Amino acid sequence: MAKGFYISKALAVITVILTTSAIAGIITMVIVYQTQIDRLNPTPRPTFPPTTPFPTGPPPNIRLPENLVPESYKIYIQPHLYTHIVDVDDVNVTSPNQTMVFTGNSTVNFHCVEATKTIFLHSKNLTLGEAKVTDINLDKEIRLINMIIYEDGTDFLEIQLDDVLEEGGNYSLFLDFKGEMTDDLAGLYVSKYNEGVSVNGSSTERFLAVSQMQPTDARKALPCFDEPAMKATFEVTIIHRRHTTALGNWEQKDINVVLDDEWMYTSFYPTAKMSTYLLAFAVSEFQYVESAHDRIYARREAIEAGHADYAANITGKILKFYEDYFDIKYPLKTLDQIAVPEAGAGAMENWGLVTYVERALLYDEGVSSLFDKELIANIIAHELVHQWFGNLVTMKWWNDLWLNEGFASYLSSFAVDHIEPDWNVKDMSAVMELKSAFEEDSLDSSPPLSPKQDKVQSRGAISAMFNGMTYSKGASVLRMLEDFLTHRVFLTGLKMYLKAFQFKNTENKDLWYYLNKAVKEDGGSIDVSKVMDTWTNQNGYPVVTINTTSGEAYQTKFLFNHTSVSDLVWHIPIRVMSLTSKPSLVTLDAKEKVMEQFISMEGEWVLANINHTGYFRVNYNPENWERLLVQLETNPDVIPAISRGQLIDDAFNLARAKLVNVTLALNLTRFLYNETAFFPWNSASTNLEYFHLMFDRSEVHGPMQAYLRKQVRGLYNFLKNYTDNLSVPCDHSQQHNQLVAINMACDSGLPECQAMVTRAFRNLMKNDTNNAIPPNLRHAIYCQALTVGGEEEWDFAWKMFQSSTLDTEKSMLLFALSCTRKIWLLNRYLEYSLDPDKIRKMDTLSVVASVAANVAGEALAWNFVRAHWTLLSEDSYGGSVVGMIGQVFQRFSTEFELQELIQLKMEHADEVDVGLDQAIERTQANVKWVKENKQTVLEWFKREAAL
């Protein structure tokens, strides 16, 4: 590593200005160009041997020692990139060459709690220059002996000192640094976009510098103590080119102060204490729309077109809702949100500067669908929940990430329901979260919601915590807990928890303590810790089997592959009702228990886990299943719509786990012939997708399609007047149902559906300046039209994708292009995905996953992934190739395919995480299930289709 380097005159000037103005009050450091060194006569730098890389090898412990506690940072940072390259006609003028370098320096003040002669912090991919350690109490510099950069995956920077840092002492560490912004979507990175119209060949390409620090990439932007519990304040100054805007976490102090013809600076007030992963910067030419105390930044064209107006309209309302709900004011004076063309995360809750991919923030009334609006509202609400759960109160370590993401996922729907009450998003969100969590949590290899800290140490293990379990299982168990405790007690406990740990870090036990306190103050006796430890510390979830004759209920761990034996016990709150009794709440806290509420007194059906408030599945004795089937086929509305969907979902998954006969699950779809509610149809379409995946390459496919055409015809005709006239119903749930009807009808080959999508898309091809397809229906119609179409339709969609400037429209087309059944077109599409001039790197894995979901593209995608594994594993592709494997292998159901997966794991043993283990486990279950059920399923579909 280089000993030192020099950066621009702008940084030298800014330092002088801030010092003479008595703004910063820091130890001044002037860095200038080499040609100015002698004239400025600076104080000689401390000398120390060149930094040397530590030998590669596993670290003794990947966590930082706890002997030093950071308290504050002062940061100067200067991205040198040009936001656009100006084309010039004068041959005597040289157009500037783009540069991706950033430079800066930081001073971190820290307190010593245990004597040491070594400072450990984090630094990654940075060239470090001058370093200086000062004893603040004695105003004395401490000599450095050596600096060591660990290149073994820990990203440790070790600074060895000549003197001891004494317990109780206060010290500062100054470091200057240099780095490079790449397109890896991590740390401080570069995002590109196009704006305006090219004139005489001029470039429309634009650049912005933006950050994504979570989970462990703040160390790529500056040397720091990069762990969530090492909270500190941050005072930031950004030096940026003139005619650009700089954004940071906190309120701007000095804005766009001109330094010279090329540079200006913007400084920010010190933040509150926060974790390094929340640090944020952005430098761009973006414009903004303002409302109340928040601003939405985006590309100039998007702002001028009003695409940020919806977000600006609802942000203040959502923020006010949470201020009232939590009884704690948002602690900042401002809130900036920015729509980034390329980002590694869909959105990031940085305190005071929230970043989003464009489709998560920008809405075009004529192009975006209501579902896009719903997505935007939910994501904004999710990120704003984080301003309390995550930013104000933060988990101590990444193993308890669910304390951030589970709350954000659960409580986001509360605010959306408040600002858009007609959408009924609370129920819809709850059902979707359950489905997402159950699918992953039904494997023995799934981790617990809150694994032990020593299981989450490496960067890979930390990144793997950002999964469906953390978000969806976290939300689902919180919903169950709130129902168990009552809303009033639950909210009282949350308020006490937030107030007690403001600007601090927590673990599970801290939340349980305050919820227990709320229970006791309300006169209750529930031991929240005892109950919830079974849901957070144990992996998986239970299935409760109820005998309605004897009233006996017993629990066991639910697994798709029941070769494992488990003695786990959960504390399960169960709401139960019958045809003749009102809902009541009972608890099952042992392996077996007899309860009178489960007894069918007069031969009526019993229904447990009403509206699926509990995070578990329910099985019944055959007599009760039969009574429920009769009820569904005679008068289904007696059972709540969510529970009708739940019965289908439980039965299909119990059949996958071989706990009930597969014919029971299939029989539960008969009543759908006359069903028009969303929840049952959504559940059926989701669960029948598994049958498609297992059997669409076999002789089962034909009879299955015939049966589904018969069943879906009623729903399709129910909405036909809307669909044929390219319009949508007013009811929000029926708008969702309309998509279910179109996709299931066209997928099963219903002629009138295929004719409708072909006609609609052909009309669009004739007149592409006037798109008559409603935004709500475009996702379905685009895909289904390309499914039944050929090269002409695909090429037209590709041109639409290339010319579209709105991210929501591009996303729909990106998916639709994977729907063609032409193998050579799918192969072309996969090749396009590796060309960043055609498809952004952040979208590549999505393209591969979508092609894999197509029966015609599954083998192509599988071979493509294996051929390009190393390339797709790079950070710049914005995701996890192992995580994406879940999409590629989802059809695997033969011994040969299983062996291919096992071989892949052997080839990449040093790179893979639990994702590939789950793929293998799921495939093992698929192989066994298909062998045992294929003939039964074939005969059932043949018989029912013929009726």
Short mmCIF file of C-alpha atoms in Angstrom, two decimals, residues 590-943:
data_model
loop_
_atom_site.label_atom_id
_atom_site.label_comp_id
_atom_site.label_asym_id
_atom_site.label_seq_id
_atom_site.Cartn_x
_atom_site.Cartn_y
_atom_site.Cartn_z
CA ALA A 590 -47.00 -28.71 25.04
CA LYS A 591 -46.59 -31.50 22.53
CA GLU A 592 -50.16 -32.66 23.16
CA LYS A 593 -53.18 -31.22 24.91
CA VAL A 594 -56.93 -31.90 25.00
CA MET A 595 -59.17 -28.82 24.80
CA GLU A 596 -62.92 -28.73 24.66
CA GLN A 597 -62.88 -25.85 22.14
CA PHE A 598 -61.62 -28.32 19.54
CA ILE A 599 -64.50 -30.78 20.00
CA SER A 600 -67.27 -30.87 17.38
CA MET A 601 -70.31 -30.98 19.65
CA GLU A 602 -73.04 -31.70 17.11
CA GLY A 603 -71.11 -32.85 14.10
CA GLU A 604 -70.34 -29.32 12.90
CA TRP A 605 -66.98 -28.30 11.47
CA VAL A 606 -64.24 -26.70 13.58
CA LEU A 607 -61.90 -24.07 12.14
CA ALA A 608 -58.61 -23.17 13.86
CA ASN A 609 -56.17 -20.31 13.27
CA ILE A 610 -58.89 -17.97 12.02
CA ASN A 611 -57.72 -15.51 9.35
CA HIS A 612 -54.31 -17.14 9.64
CA THR A 613 -53.17 -14.88 12.48
CA GLY A 614 -50.85 -17.60 13.78
CA TYR A 615 -47.56 -18.62 12.19
CA PHE A 616 -48.41 -22.31 11.89
CA ARG A 617 -50.39 -24.75 9.78
CA VAL A 618 -53.42 -26.78 10.84
CA ASN A 619 -54.36 -30.35 10.03
CA TYR A 620 -57.62 -32.05 11.03
CA ASN A 621 -59.08 -35.52 11.32
CA PRO A 622 -60.64 -36.68 7.99
CA GLU A 623 -64.20 -36.11 9.24
CA ASN A 624 -63.56 -32.42 9.89
CA TRP A 625 -61.87 -31.94 6.53
CA GLU A 626 -64.94 -33.45 4.88
CA ARG A 627 -67.30 -31.11 6.79
CA LEU A 628 -65.20 -28.12 5.71
CA LEU A 629 -65.27 -29.32 2.09
CA VAL A 630 -69.05 -29.57 2.18
CA GLN A 631 -69.32 -26.07 3.66
CA LEU A 632 -67.08 -24.61 0.94
CA GLU A 633 -69.12 -26.24 -1.83
CA THR A 634 -72.51 -25.24 -0.40
CA ASN A 635 -72.11 -21.86 1.33
CA PRO A 636 -68.44 -20.78 1.40
CA ASP A 637 -69.10 -17.25 2.67
CA VAL A 638 -69.74 -18.61 6.18
CA ILE A 639 -65.97 -19.08 6.37
CA PRO A 640 -63.94 -15.83 6.12
CA ALA A 641 -62.26 -15.25 2.75
CA ILE A 642 -58.76 -15.29 4.24
CA SER A 643 -59.53 -18.59 5.96
CA ARG A 644 -60.88 -20.05 2.71
CA GLY A 645 -57.53 -19.26 1.14
CA GLN A 646 -55.78 -20.62 4.23
CA LEU A 647 -57.57 -23.96 3.99
CA ILE A 648 -56.33 -24.35 0.42
CA ASP A 649 -52.81 -23.29 1.38
CA ASP A 650 -52.62 -25.61 4.39
CA ALA A 651 -54.02 -28.58 2.49
CA PHE A 652 -51.65 -28.24 -0.46
CA ASN A 653 -48.62 -27.88 1.76
CA LEU A 654 -49.71 -30.72 4.03
CA ALA A 655 -49.95 -32.81 0.88
CA ARG A 656 -46.41 -31.78 -0.15
CA ALA A 657 -45.26 -32.90 3.31
CA LYS A 658 -47.24 -36.15 2.90
CA LEU A 659 -49.37 -35.45 5.98
CA VAL A 660 -52.60 -35.68 3.98
CA ASN A 661 -53.49 -37.35 0.70
CA VAL A 662 -52.90 -35.15 -2.35
CA THR A 663 -56.50 -35.70 -3.43
CA LEU A 664 -57.72 -33.81 -0.34
CA ALA A 665 -55.84 -30.71 -1.48
CA LEU A 666 -57.11 -31.04 -5.04
CA ASN A 667 -60.68 -31.55 -3.82
CA LEU A 668 -60.44 -28.20 -2.07
CA THR A 669 -60.21 -26.48 -5.47
CA ARG A 670 -63.63 -27.69 -6.60
CA PHE A 671 -65.52 -24.87 -4.91
CA LEU A 672 -63.50 -22.31 -6.88
CA TYR A 673 -65.83 -22.90 -9.83
CA ASN A 674 -68.22 -20.39 -8.21
CA GLU A 675 -65.71 -18.40 -6.15
CA THR A 676 -64.98 -14.74 -6.95
CA ALA A 677 -63.08 -13.53 -3.85
CA PHE A 678 -59.38 -12.73 -4.17
CA PHE A 679 -57.85 -14.60 -1.23
CA PRO A 680 -59.04 -18.11 -2.19
CA TRP A 681 -58.05 -17.62 -5.83
CA ASN A 682 -54.69 -16.15 -4.95
CA SER A 683 -53.99 -19.10 -2.66
CA ALA A 684 -55.05 -21.61 -5.31
CA SER A 685 -53.00 -20.03 -8.10
CA THR A 686 -49.92 -19.88 -5.88
CA ASN A 687 -50.20 -23.50 -4.77
CA LEU A 688 -51.12 -24.89 -8.17
CA GLU A 689 -47.94 -23.28 -9.46
CA TYR A 690 -46.06 -26.04 -7.63
CA PHE A 691 -48.02 -28.61 -9.64
CA HIS A 692 -47.11 -26.76 -12.84
CA LEU A 693 -43.45 -26.83 -11.88
CA MET A 694 -43.50 -30.53 -11.07
CA PHE A 695 -45.64 -31.69 -13.98
CA ASP A 696 -45.49 -29.25 -16.93
CA ARG A 697 -42.85 -31.48 -18.56
CA SER A 698 -44.97 -34.63 -18.16
CA GLU A 699 -48.22 -36.24 -19.29
CA VAL A 700 -50.00 -34.70 -16.28
CA HIS A 701 -49.82 -31.29 -17.94
CA GLY A 702 -52.65 -31.78 -20.46
CA PRO A 703 -55.37 -33.00 -18.05
CA MET A 704 -54.29 -30.41 -15.48
CA GLN A 705 -54.71 -27.61 -18.04
CA ALA A 706 -58.13 -28.90 -19.02
CA TYR A 707 -59.31 -28.91 -15.39
CA LEU A 708 -57.96 -25.43 -14.70
CA ARG A 709 -59.64 -24.02 -17.82
CA LYS A 710 -62.93 -25.32 -16.51
CA GLN A 711 -62.44 -23.92 -13.01
CA VAL A 712 -61.17 -20.47 -13.96
CA ARG A 713 -63.79 -19.80 -16.60
CA GLY A 714 -66.28 -18.59 -13.98
CA LEU A 715 -63.85 -16.04 -12.52
CA TYR A 716 -62.74 -14.93 -15.99
CA ASN A 717 -66.35 -14.41 -17.07
CA PHE A 718 -67.11 -12.58 -13.81
CA LEU A 719 -64.55 -9.95 -14.84
CA LYS A 720 -64.93 -10.36 -18.62
CA ASN A 721 -66.76 -7.09 -19.26
CA TYR A 722 -63.86 -5.22 -17.72
CA THR A 723 -61.13 -7.30 -19.32
CA ASP A 724 -62.53 -7.38 -22.87
CA ASN A 725 -62.98 -3.62 -22.78
CA LEU A 726 -59.48 -3.11 -21.37
CA SER A 727 -60.75 -1.57 -18.16
CA VAL A 728 -60.41 -2.45 -14.47
CA PRO A 729 -62.92 -2.86 -11.63
CA CYS A 730 -63.14 -0.24 -8.90
CA ASP A 731 -62.68 -2.68 -6.02
CA HIS A 732 -59.00 -2.95 -5.11
CA SER A 733 -59.02 -6.68 -4.35
CA GLN A 734 -60.84 -7.39 -7.61
CA GLN A 735 -58.14 -5.49 -9.48
CA HIS A 736 -55.68 -8.02 -8.08
CA ASN A 737 -58.13 -10.82 -8.89
CA GLN A 738 -58.36 -9.65 -12.49
CA LEU A 739 -54.65 -10.40 -12.92
CA VAL A 740 -55.11 -13.84 -11.35
CA ALA A 741 -57.96 -14.52 -13.80
CA ILE A 742 -56.01 -13.40 -16.89
CA ASN A 743 -52.83 -15.26 -15.99
CA MET A 744 -54.53 -18.50 -14.99
CA ALA A 745 -56.95 -18.43 -17.93
CA CYS A 746 -54.25 -17.73 -20.53
CA ASP A 747 -51.75 -20.11 -18.93
CA SER A 748 -54.31 -22.91 -19.05
CA GLY A 749 -55.12 -22.16 -22.69
CA LEU A 750 -58.59 -20.57 -22.38
CA PRO A 751 -59.19 -19.46 -26.01
CA GLU A 752 -61.03 -16.22 -25.22
CA CYS A 753 -58.20 -15.09 -22.93
CA GLN A 754 -55.48 -15.80 -25.48
CA ALA A 755 -57.53 -14.03 -28.16
CA MET A 756 -57.93 -11.01 -25.89
CA VAL A 757 -54.21 -10.59 -25.16
CA THR A 758 -53.27 -11.16 -28.80
CA ARG A 759 -55.77 -8.55 -29.97
CA ALA A 760 -54.70 -5.99 -27.36
CA PHE A 761 -50.99 -6.37 -28.12
CA ARG A 762 -51.51 -6.34 -31.89
CA ASN A 763 -53.41 -3.06 -31.58
CA LEU A 764 -50.53 -1.65 -29.58
CA MET A 765 -48.08 -2.71 -32.28
CA LYS A 766 -50.19 -0.85 -34.86
CA ASN A 767 -50.35 2.32 -32.76
CA ASP A 768 -47.54 2.44 -30.21
CA THR A 769 -48.03 6.15 -29.54
CA ASN A 770 -51.38 5.47 -27.89
CA ASN A 771 -51.21 2.55 -25.49
CA ALA A 772 -54.82 1.58 -24.77
CA ILE A 773 -53.85 -1.24 -22.39
CA PRO A 774 -54.51 -0.01 -18.83
CA PRO A 775 -51.34 0.10 -16.69
CA ASN A 776 -52.93 -2.42 -14.31
CA LEU A 777 -53.18 -5.03 -17.07
CA ARG A 778 -49.90 -4.46 -18.88
CA HIS A 779 -47.85 -6.87 -16.81
CA ALA A 780 -50.25 -9.72 -17.58
CA ILE A 781 -51.09 -8.83 -21.18
CA TYR A 782 -47.48 -8.14 -22.22
CA CYS A 783 -46.34 -11.50 -20.84
CA GLN A 784 -49.25 -13.54 -22.16
CA ALA A 785 -49.07 -11.91 -25.61
CA LEU A 786 -45.38 -12.79 -25.89
CA THR A 787 -46.15 -16.32 -24.68
CA VAL A 788 -48.46 -16.99 -27.62
CA GLY A 789 -46.56 -14.70 -30.03
CA GLY A 790 -43.31 -15.00 -31.92
CA GLU A 791 -40.30 -13.01 -33.03
CA GLU A 792 -42.28 -10.00 -34.23
CA GLU A 793 -43.96 -9.51 -30.86
CA TRP A 794 -40.66 -10.05 -29.00
CA ASP A 795 -38.77 -7.54 -31.12
CA PHE A 796 -41.52 -4.96 -30.62
CA ALA A 797 -41.41 -5.46 -26.85
CA TRP A 798 -37.61 -5.17 -26.88
CA LYS A 799 -37.83 -1.83 -28.72
CA MET A 800 -40.38 -0.64 -26.17
CA PHE A 801 -38.01 -1.65 -23.39
CA GLN A 802 -35.11 0.24 -24.98
CA SER A 803 -37.12 3.43 -25.52
CA SER A 804 -38.98 3.51 -22.20
CA THR A 805 -37.75 6.06 -19.67
CA LEU A 806 -39.99 5.06 -16.76
CA ASP A 807 -38.60 2.31 -14.56
CA THR A 808 -41.99 0.76 -13.79
CA GLU A 809 -42.73 0.26 -17.51
CA LYS A 810 -39.22 -1.08 -18.12
CA SER A 811 -39.70 -3.57 -15.28
CA MET A 812 -42.90 -4.92 -16.81
CA LEU A 813 -41.23 -5.31 -20.19
CA LEU A 814 -38.11 -6.83 -18.65
CA PHE A 815 -40.29 -9.61 -17.26
CA ALA A 816 -42.48 -9.95 -20.36
CA LEU A 817 -39.48 -10.57 -22.60
CA SER A 818 -38.81 -13.78 -20.63
CA CYS A 819 -42.31 -15.13 -21.37
CA THR A 820 -41.77 -16.20 -24.98
CA ARG A 821 -41.79 -19.93 -25.67
CA LYS A 822 -39.20 -19.52 -28.45
CA ILE A 823 -36.00 -21.05 -27.09
CA TRP A 824 -33.71 -19.13 -29.42
CA LEU A 825 -35.26 -15.82 -28.31
CA LEU A 826 -34.76 -16.76 -24.66
CA ASN A 827 -31.14 -17.61 -25.40
CA ARG A 828 -30.68 -14.23 -27.09
CA TYR A 829 -32.23 -12.56 -24.05
CA LEU A 830 -29.80 -14.28 -21.69
CA GLU A 831 -26.89 -13.10 -23.81
CA TYR A 832 -28.29 -9.55 -23.79
CA SER A 833 -28.33 -9.69 -19.98
CA LEU A 834 -24.52 -9.74 -19.91
CA ASP A 835 -24.28 -6.53 -21.95
CA PRO A 836 -24.66 -3.53 -19.59
CA ASP A 837 -25.43 -1.29 -22.57
CA LYS A 838 -28.57 -3.36 -23.12
CA ILE A 839 -29.55 -4.43 -19.60
CA ARG A 840 -28.33 -2.91 -16.35
CA LYS A 841 -26.17 -5.16 -14.23
CA MET A 842 -28.60 -4.77 -11.34
CA ASP A 843 -31.27 -6.46 -13.51
CA THR A 844 -29.20 -9.36 -14.86
CA LEU A 845 -30.08 -11.86 -12.14
CA SER A 846 -33.77 -10.96 -12.46
CA VAL A 847 -33.62 -11.74 -16.17
CA VAL A 848 -32.00 -15.11 -15.50
CA ALA A 849 -34.55 -15.95 -12.80
CA SER A 850 -37.48 -15.00 -15.07
CA VAL A 851 -36.16 -17.10 -17.95
CA ALA A 852 -35.73 -20.01 -15.54
CA ALA A 853 -39.37 -19.70 -14.46
CA ASN A 854 -40.40 -20.33 -18.09
CA VAL A 855 -40.66 -24.03 -18.89
CA ALA A 856 -39.00 -23.34 -22.24
CA GLY A 857 -36.11 -21.53 -20.59
CA GLU A 858 -35.36 -23.56 -17.47
CA ALA A 859 -32.59 -25.65 -19.02
CA LEU A 860 -31.14 -22.60 -20.79
CA ALA A 861 -30.98 -20.64 -17.54
CA TRP A 862 -29.43 -23.55 -15.65
CA ASN A 863 -26.66 -23.94 -18.22
CA PHE A 864 -26.19 -20.17 -18.38
CA VAL A 865 -25.68 -19.90 -14.63
CA ARG A 866 -23.12 -22.68 -14.57
CA ALA A 867 -21.24 -21.20 -17.53
CA HIS A 868 -21.13 -17.69 -16.02
CA TRP A 869 -21.04 -18.49 -12.29
CA THR A 870 -17.90 -16.46 -11.54
CA LEU A 871 -19.12 -13.42 -13.46
CA LEU A 872 -22.62 -13.47 -11.95
CA SER A 873 -21.14 -13.79 -8.45
CA GLU A 874 -19.57 -10.32 -8.68
CA ASP A 875 -21.02 -7.63 -6.41
CA SER A 876 -21.77 -5.41 -9.40
CA TYR A 877 -24.67 -7.67 -10.38
CA GLY A 878 -26.55 -6.43 -7.34
CA GLY A 879 -27.63 -9.72 -5.83
CA SER A 880 -26.72 -13.22 -4.79
CA VAL A 881 -26.24 -15.80 -7.52
CA VAL A 882 -26.81 -18.47 -4.87
CA GLY A 883 -30.06 -16.79 -3.86
CA MET A 884 -31.12 -16.68 -7.50
CA ILE A 885 -30.48 -20.44 -7.74
CA GLY A 886 -33.83 -20.83 -5.96
CA GLN A 887 -35.54 -19.69 -9.15
CA VAL A 888 -33.36 -21.71 -11.49
CA PHE A 889 -33.77 -25.04 -9.70
CA GLN A 890 -37.47 -24.76 -8.78
CA ARG A 891 -38.53 -27.37 -11.39
CA PHE A 892 -35.85 -29.87 -10.36
CA SER A 893 -37.61 -33.12 -9.52
CA THR A 894 -35.46 -35.94 -10.93
CA GLU A 895 -32.49 -37.83 -9.56
CA PHE A 896 -30.34 -36.52 -12.41
CA GLU A 897 -31.18 -32.91 -11.58
CA LEU A 898 -30.49 -33.54 -7.91
CA GLN A 899 -27.04 -34.87 -8.72
CA GLU A 900 -26.35 -31.79 -10.87
CA LEU A 901 -27.10 -29.59 -7.86
CA ILE A 902 -24.87 -31.64 -5.61
CA GLN A 903 -22.08 -31.39 -8.20
CA LEU A 904 -22.53 -27.60 -8.32
CA LYS A 905 -22.11 -27.40 -4.57
CA MET A 906 -18.92 -29.45 -4.75
CA GLU A 907 -17.51 -27.20 -7.48
CA HIS A 908 -18.19 -24.04 -5.47
CA ALA A 909 -17.87 -25.30 -1.92
CA ASP A 910 -15.95 -22.21 -0.78
CA GLU A 911 -18.50 -19.75 -2.18
CA VAL A 912 -21.96 -21.08 -1.39
CA ASP A 913 -24.13 -20.43 1.63
CA VAL A 914 -27.31 -21.94 3.02
CA GLY A 915 -29.15 -21.09 -0.22
CA LEU A 916 -27.68 -24.02 -2.12
CA ASP A 917 -28.24 -26.39 0.82
CA GLN A 918 -31.90 -25.37 0.74
CA ALA A 919 -31.99 -25.96 -3.02
CA ILE A 920 -30.70 -29.48 -2.54
CA GLU A 921 -33.09 -30.21 0.32
CA ARG A 922 -36.07 -28.91 -1.66
CA THR A 923 -35.08 -30.95 -4.71
CA GLN A 924 -34.76 -34.10 -2.60
CA ALA A 925 -38.30 -33.53 -1.35
CA ASN A 926 -39.52 -32.87 -4.92
CA VAL A 927 -37.98 -36.09 -6.25
CA LYS A 928 -39.66 -38.19 -3.57
CA TRP A 929 -43.01 -36.40 -3.79
CA VAL A 930 -43.31 -36.70 -7.58
CA LYS A 931 -42.49 -40.42 -7.47
CA GLU A 932 -45.18 -41.03 -4.86
CA ASN A 933 -47.93 -38.76 -6.23
CA LYS A 934 -47.63 -38.45 -10.00
CA GLN A 935 -50.03 -41.27 -10.90
CA THR A 936 -52.62 -40.19 -8.33
CA VAL A 937 -52.51 -36.60 -9.56
CA LEU A 938 -52.79 -37.69 -13.20
CA GLU A 939 -55.86 -39.82 -12.51
CA TRP A 940 -57.53 -37.07 -10.45
CA PHE A 941 -57.11 -34.41 -13.15
CA LYS A 942 -58.32 -36.80 -15.88
CA ARG A 943 -61.43 -37.64 -13.89
#
